Tab-separated table of C-alpha atoms and ligand atoms in Angstrom:
chain	number	residue	atom	x	y	z
A	1	MET	CA	-2.762	0.422	-29.825
A	2	LYS	CA	-4.048	2.492	-26.883
A	3	GLU	CA	-1.714	2.435	-23.858
A	4	LEU	CA	-3.064	1.017	-20.614
A	5	ALA	CA	-4.065	3.542	-17.986
A	6	LEU	CA	-2.397	3.401	-14.589
A	7	LYS	CA	-4.379	5.244	-11.949
A	8	HIS	CA	-4.007	3.030	-8.908
A	9	LEU	CA	-0.838	1.144	-8.086
A	10	ALA	CA	-0.606	-1.272	-5.151
A	11	ILE	CA	2.582	-2.671	-3.657
A	12	ILE	CA	3.273	-5.592	-1.332
A	13	MET	CA	6.638	-4.714	0.159
A	14	ASP	CA	8.392	-7.959	0.994
A	15	GLY	CA	11.948	-8.991	1.771
A	16	ASN	CA	13.091	-6.549	4.451
A	17	GLY	CA	14.174	-9.380	6.750
A	18	ARG	CA	16.090	-11.243	4.037
A	19	TRP	CA	17.804	-8.022	2.931
A	20	ALA	CA	19.049	-7.477	6.492
A	21	LYS	CA	20.064	-11.130	6.971
A	22	GLU	CA	22.154	-11.088	3.790
A	23	ARG	CA	24.118	-8.224	5.334
A	24	GLY	CA	24.403	-9.702	8.824
A	25	LEU	CA	22.140	-6.950	10.162
A	26	SER	CA	19.120	-7.118	12.451
A	27	ARG	CA	15.710	-7.302	10.742
A	28	THR	CA	14.914	-3.804	11.994
A	29	LYS	CA	17.611	-2.372	9.709
A	30	GLY	CA	15.755	-3.883	6.764
A	31	HIS	CA	12.535	-2.197	7.867
A	32	GLU	CA	14.336	1.137	8.267
A	33	LYS	CA	15.764	0.955	4.760
A	34	GLY	CA	12.328	-0.198	3.533
A	35	ALA	CA	10.697	2.929	4.971
A	36	ASN	CA	13.089	5.107	2.924
A	37	VAL	CA	12.056	3.220	-0.203
A	38	ILE	CA	8.377	4.026	0.511
A	39	ARG	CA	9.353	7.697	0.445
A	40	ASP	CA	11.282	7.395	-2.846
A	41	ILE	CA	8.506	5.479	-4.604
A	42	THR	CA	5.830	7.876	-3.331
A	43	THR	CA	7.803	10.875	-4.579
A	44	TYR	CA	8.195	9.217	-7.978
A	45	CYS	CA	4.454	8.457	-8.189
A	46	ALA	CA	3.580	12.042	-7.213
A	47	LYS	CA	5.524	13.267	-10.250
A	48	ASP	CA	3.743	10.886	-12.624
A	49	PRO	CA	0.643	12.836	-13.735
A	50	GLU	CA	-1.259	9.647	-14.489
A	51	ILE	CA	-0.955	7.904	-11.119
A	52	GLU	CA	-3.674	9.087	-8.739
A	53	SER	CA	-3.125	6.663	-5.938
A	54	VAL	CA	-0.491	4.308	-4.526
A	55	THR	CA	-1.295	1.828	-1.771
A	56	PHE	CA	1.421	0.110	0.269
A	57	TYR	CA	0.878	-2.959	2.465
A	58	ALA	CA	2.685	-1.774	5.583
A	59	PHE	CA	1.184	-3.921	8.369
A	60	SER	CA	-1.260	-6.783	7.946
A	61	THR	CA	-3.728	-8.161	10.471
A	62	GLU	CA	-1.445	-11.223	10.536
A	63	ASN	CA	1.741	-9.230	11.320
A	64	TRP	CA	0.782	-9.140	15.038
A	65	LYS	CA	2.077	-12.743	15.124
A	66	ARG	CA	5.676	-11.455	14.802
A	67	PRO	CA	7.907	-11.199	17.896
A	68	LYS	CA	6.738	-8.429	20.261
A	69	LEU	CA	9.961	-6.449	19.827
A	70	GLU	CA	9.655	-6.415	16.039
A	71	VAL	CA	6.005	-5.302	16.254
A	72	GLU	CA	6.976	-2.525	18.683
A	73	PHE	CA	9.763	-1.452	16.360
A	74	LEU	CA	7.403	-1.290	13.377
A	75	MET	CA	4.962	0.890	15.368
A	76	LYS	CA	7.751	3.283	16.355
A	77	LEU	CA	9.063	3.358	12.808
A	78	LEU	CA	5.614	4.218	11.477
A	79	ASP	CA	5.293	7.071	13.963
A	80	SER	CA	8.722	8.501	13.114
A	81	TYR	CA	8.105	7.985	9.387
A	82	LEU	CA	4.888	10.024	9.461
A	83	LYS	CA	6.554	12.733	11.543
A	84	LYS	CA	9.607	12.975	9.314
A	85	GLU	CA	7.812	12.631	5.988
A	86	LEU	CA	5.151	15.286	6.584
A	87	LYS	CA	7.411	17.704	4.711
A	88	THR	CA	7.744	15.238	1.810
A	89	TYR	CA	3.940	14.920	1.648
A	90	GLN	CA	3.516	18.691	1.568
A	91	ASP	CA	6.392	19.388	-0.846
A	92	ASN	CA	5.076	16.817	-3.322
A	93	GLY	CA	1.343	17.465	-2.969
A	94	VAL	CA	0.673	14.026	-1.487
A	95	ARG	CA	-2.424	13.276	0.517
A	96	PHE	CA	-1.866	10.595	3.158
A	97	GLN	CA	-4.621	8.150	4.012
A	98	ALA	CA	-4.569	5.096	6.289
A	99	ILE	CA	-6.676	2.055	5.495
A	100	GLY	CA	-7.277	-0.787	7.950
A	101	ASP	CA	-8.348	-0.868	11.591
A	102	ILE	CA	-6.076	1.575	13.387
A	103	ASN	CA	-8.044	1.325	16.658
A	104	ALA	CA	-5.633	-1.409	17.731
A	105	PHE	CA	-2.732	1.078	17.757
A	106	SER	CA	-1.629	3.260	20.674
A	107	ALA	CA	-3.473	6.554	21.198
A	108	LYS	CA	-0.275	8.418	20.268
A	109	LEU	CA	0.093	6.585	16.963
A	110	GLN	CA	-3.607	6.966	16.139
A	111	LYS	CA	-3.254	10.705	16.720
A	112	ARG	CA	-0.189	10.880	14.481
A	113	ILE	CA	-2.109	9.082	11.721
A	114	GLN	CA	-5.164	11.338	12.112
A	115	ASP	CA	-3.047	14.520	12.258
A	116	THR	CA	-1.125	13.521	9.114
A	117	GLN	CA	-4.380	12.777	7.287
A	118	ASP	CA	-5.793	16.144	8.350
A	119	ALA	CA	-2.643	18.097	7.450
A	120	THR	CA	-2.424	16.618	3.954
A	121	LYS	CA	-6.099	16.351	3.010
A	122	GLU	CA	-6.012	19.234	0.513
A	123	ASN	CA	-3.072	17.780	-1.473
A	124	THR	CA	-4.070	16.625	-4.937
A	125	ASN	CA	-1.050	15.250	-6.849
A	126	LEU	CA	-1.308	11.774	-5.351
A	127	THR	CA	-3.059	9.849	-2.580
A	128	GLN	CA	-0.659	7.617	-0.697
A	129	MET	CA	-2.482	4.931	1.244
A	130	LEU	CA	-0.744	2.878	3.895
A	131	ALA	CA	-2.551	-0.336	4.744
A	132	LEU	CA	-2.191	-0.574	8.528
A	133	ASN	CA	-3.598	-3.468	10.535
A	134	TYR	CA	-5.260	-4.251	7.238
A	135	GLY	CA	-6.838	-7.455	5.954
A	136	GLY	CA	-8.820	-7.753	2.741
A	137	ARG	CA	-11.425	-10.140	4.175
A	138	ALA	CA	-11.900	-7.953	7.251
A	139	GLU	CA	-12.396	-4.897	5.032
A	140	ILE	CA	-15.128	-6.631	3.007
A	141	ILE	CA	-16.879	-7.891	6.163
A	142	THR	CA	-16.764	-4.417	7.780
A	143	THR	CA	-18.155	-2.843	4.618
A	144	VAL	CA	-20.988	-5.355	4.295
A	145	ASN	CA	-21.911	-5.078	7.997
A	146	ALA	CA	-21.959	-1.272	7.792
A	147	LEU	CA	-24.338	-1.444	4.824
A	148	ILE	CA	-26.600	-3.942	6.620
A	149	ALA	CA	-26.609	-1.685	9.705
A	150	LYS	CA	-27.848	1.127	7.452
A	151	GLY	CA	-30.797	-1.029	6.468
A	152	LYS	CA	-29.555	-2.439	3.142
A	153	MET	CA	-30.982	-5.921	2.599
A	154	ILE	CA	-29.582	-6.783	-0.831
A	155	LEU	CA	-26.171	-5.564	-1.983
A	156	ASN	CA	-24.737	-5.061	-5.433
A	157	GLU	CA	-21.103	-4.612	-6.576
A	158	ASP	CA	-21.386	-0.837	-6.626
A	159	ASP	CA	-22.608	-0.752	-3.016
A	160	ILE	CA	-19.457	-2.533	-1.885
A	161	SER	CA	-16.999	-0.785	-4.246
A	162	THR	CA	-18.136	2.643	-3.128
A	163	HIS	CA	-18.081	1.870	0.600
A	164	LEU	CA	-14.622	0.300	0.867
A	165	GLN	CA	-11.878	2.328	2.538
A	166	THR	CA	-10.019	2.922	-0.731
A	167	PRO	CA	-11.385	5.961	-2.570
A	168	TYR	CA	-10.291	4.610	-5.968
A	169	SER	CA	-11.238	1.029	-5.477
A	170	ASP	CA	-9.945	-0.799	-8.544
A	171	ILE	CA	-6.240	-1.551	-8.670
A	172	ASP	CA	-4.588	-1.420	-12.101
A	173	LEU	CA	-1.221	-2.903	-11.200
A	174	LEU	CA	-0.017	-4.878	-8.176
A	175	ILE	CA	3.700	-5.317	-7.562
A	176	ARG	CA	5.125	-7.751	-5.001
A	177	THR	CA	8.823	-7.770	-4.247
A	178	SER	CA	11.161	-10.551	-3.053
A	179	GLY	CA	10.047	-13.347	-5.385
A	180	GLU	CA	6.990	-14.407	-3.354
A	181	GLU	CA	3.907	-14.860	-5.531
A	182	ARG	CA	0.777	-14.481	-3.394
A	183	ILE	CA	-1.596	-11.700	-2.360
A	184	SER	CA	-1.640	-12.374	1.396
A	185	ASN	CA	-5.131	-11.007	2.095
A	186	PHE	CA	-4.357	-7.634	0.451
A	187	LEU	CA	-7.135	-5.615	-1.268
A	188	LEU	CA	-9.052	-8.759	-2.236
A	189	TRP	CA	-12.023	-6.929	-3.729
A	190	GLN	CA	-10.023	-4.174	-5.429
A	191	LEU	CA	-7.560	-6.565	-7.117
A	192	SER	CA	-10.239	-8.414	-9.113
A	193	TYR	CA	-8.975	-7.216	-12.512
A	194	ALA	CA	-5.476	-6.027	-11.603
A	195	GLU	CA	-2.357	-6.952	-13.525
A	196	PHE	CA	0.271	-8.616	-11.293
A	197	TYR	CA	4.025	-8.147	-11.423
A	198	PHE	CA	6.389	-10.165	-9.245
A	199	THR	CA	10.013	-9.116	-8.930
A	200	GLN	CA	12.897	-10.917	-7.231
A	201	THR	CA	14.202	-7.601	-5.873
A	202	LEU	CA	14.012	-7.340	-2.078
A	203	TRP	CA	11.990	-4.292	-0.998
A	204	PRO	CA	14.948	-2.326	0.472
A	205	ASP	CA	16.680	-2.603	-2.936
A	206	PHE	CA	13.617	-1.549	-4.948
A	207	THR	CA	14.085	1.737	-6.836
A	208	ALA	CA	12.106	4.268	-8.848
A	209	LYS	CA	14.103	3.097	-11.896
A	210	GLU	CA	12.754	-0.456	-11.484
A	211	LEU	CA	9.232	0.902	-10.996
A	212	LYS	CA	9.591	2.883	-14.214
A	213	ASP	CA	10.632	-0.289	-16.082
A	214	ILE	CA	7.735	-2.286	-14.596
A	215	ILE	CA	5.269	0.429	-15.628
A	216	SER	CA	6.673	0.368	-19.198
A	217	GLN	CA	6.188	-3.404	-19.285
A	218	TYR	CA	2.648	-3.078	-17.870
A	219	LYS	CA	1.793	-0.596	-20.619
A	220	THR	CA	2.432	-3.253	-23.265
A	221	ARG	CA	-0.037	-5.737	-21.727
A	222	THR	CA	-3.614	-6.250	-22.908
A	223	ARG	CA	-6.389	-5.997	-20.332
A	224	LYS	CA	-9.652	-7.528	-21.448
A	225	PHE	CA	-11.717	-7.390	-18.228
A	226	GLY	CA	-13.320	-10.669	-19.269
A	227	GLY	CA	-14.193	-9.405	-22.765
A	228	LEU	CA	-12.259	-9.689	-26.006
A	229	ALA	CA	-9.146	-7.665	-26.876
B	301	FPP	C1	7.988	-7.427	4.753
B	301	FPP	O1	9.316	-7.778	5.009
B	301	FPP	C2	7.692	-6.134	5.217
B	301	FPP	C3	6.743	-5.743	6.101
B	301	FPP	C4	6.489	-6.269	7.453
B	301	FPP	C5	5.852	-4.648	5.712
B	301	FPP	C6	6.568	-3.410	5.222
B	301	FPP	C7	7.188	-2.628	6.284
B	301	FPP	C8	8.097	-1.665	6.028
B	301	FPP	C9	8.559	-1.277	4.681
B	301	FPP	C10	8.668	-0.981	7.213
B	301	FPP	C11	8.364	0.443	7.311
B	301	FPP	C12	6.950	0.809	7.144
B	301	FPP	C13	6.472	2.041	7.416
B	301	FPP	C14	5.128	2.431	6.952
B	301	FPP	C15	7.253	3.034	8.156
B	301	FPP	P1	9.566	-9.073	5.858
B	301	FPP	O2	9.952	-8.643	7.232
B	301	FPP	O3	8.377	-9.983	5.788
B	301	FPP	O4	10.778	-9.686	5.079
B	301	FPP	P2	11.206	-11.224	4.983
B	301	FPP	O5	10.078	-11.958	4.290
B	301	FPP	O6	12.454	-11.174	4.155
B	301	FPP	O7	11.444	-11.695	6.389
């Protein structure tokens, strides 16, 4: 039987707070450890010749509801992550791309995001997308409104798929950590035919070894896309 292809992987990173609580640490320590895991998983994906793109849910449009200090910490962590990991992007041939509405971020952070995108745009091993101030419904609405503004009166699936922020729109496999089983407004359009995998592992404990095992399991599944096997 032909193995399933895996071009676009998406990950909902969940459980940073619980990981920290279990250790009597502040939630920010969980986020810090979580950021290191993003690096490890990205590096692993860059070495897998089949994976073209990995998209991480880093900050949702709903995450603004968190305490101000935690939001501020996440913004600072993102800035220092992009600064520190530029070398990792370049060493591993990773192109960085933000999806979501980054206009809500500080000018400094927006510049960091833009500069990192520009510096890595020629890299071809992997595209790493960070969903930042991202919401799946908002993305669809923005896409549709942009097409209407261009004069489109009637839209088809291709119109929307090709105008979303994700260059490879269809997700093959979605992983969510920490035992929660929902999609939380992530990539609603692009997940239409994705396979889902939920693991109990908290994001800071997630490893490349576990990803490898999940991919092996995914490869044994049958995807019918509404047809017959
Ligand atoms: C969920 O854990 C995690 C997030 C808020 C998103 C992921 C954020 C990171 C991995 C931090 C670093 C990100 C970057 C890009 C530098 P939670 O806080 O909801 O955990 P809980 O459900 O256990 O409270």
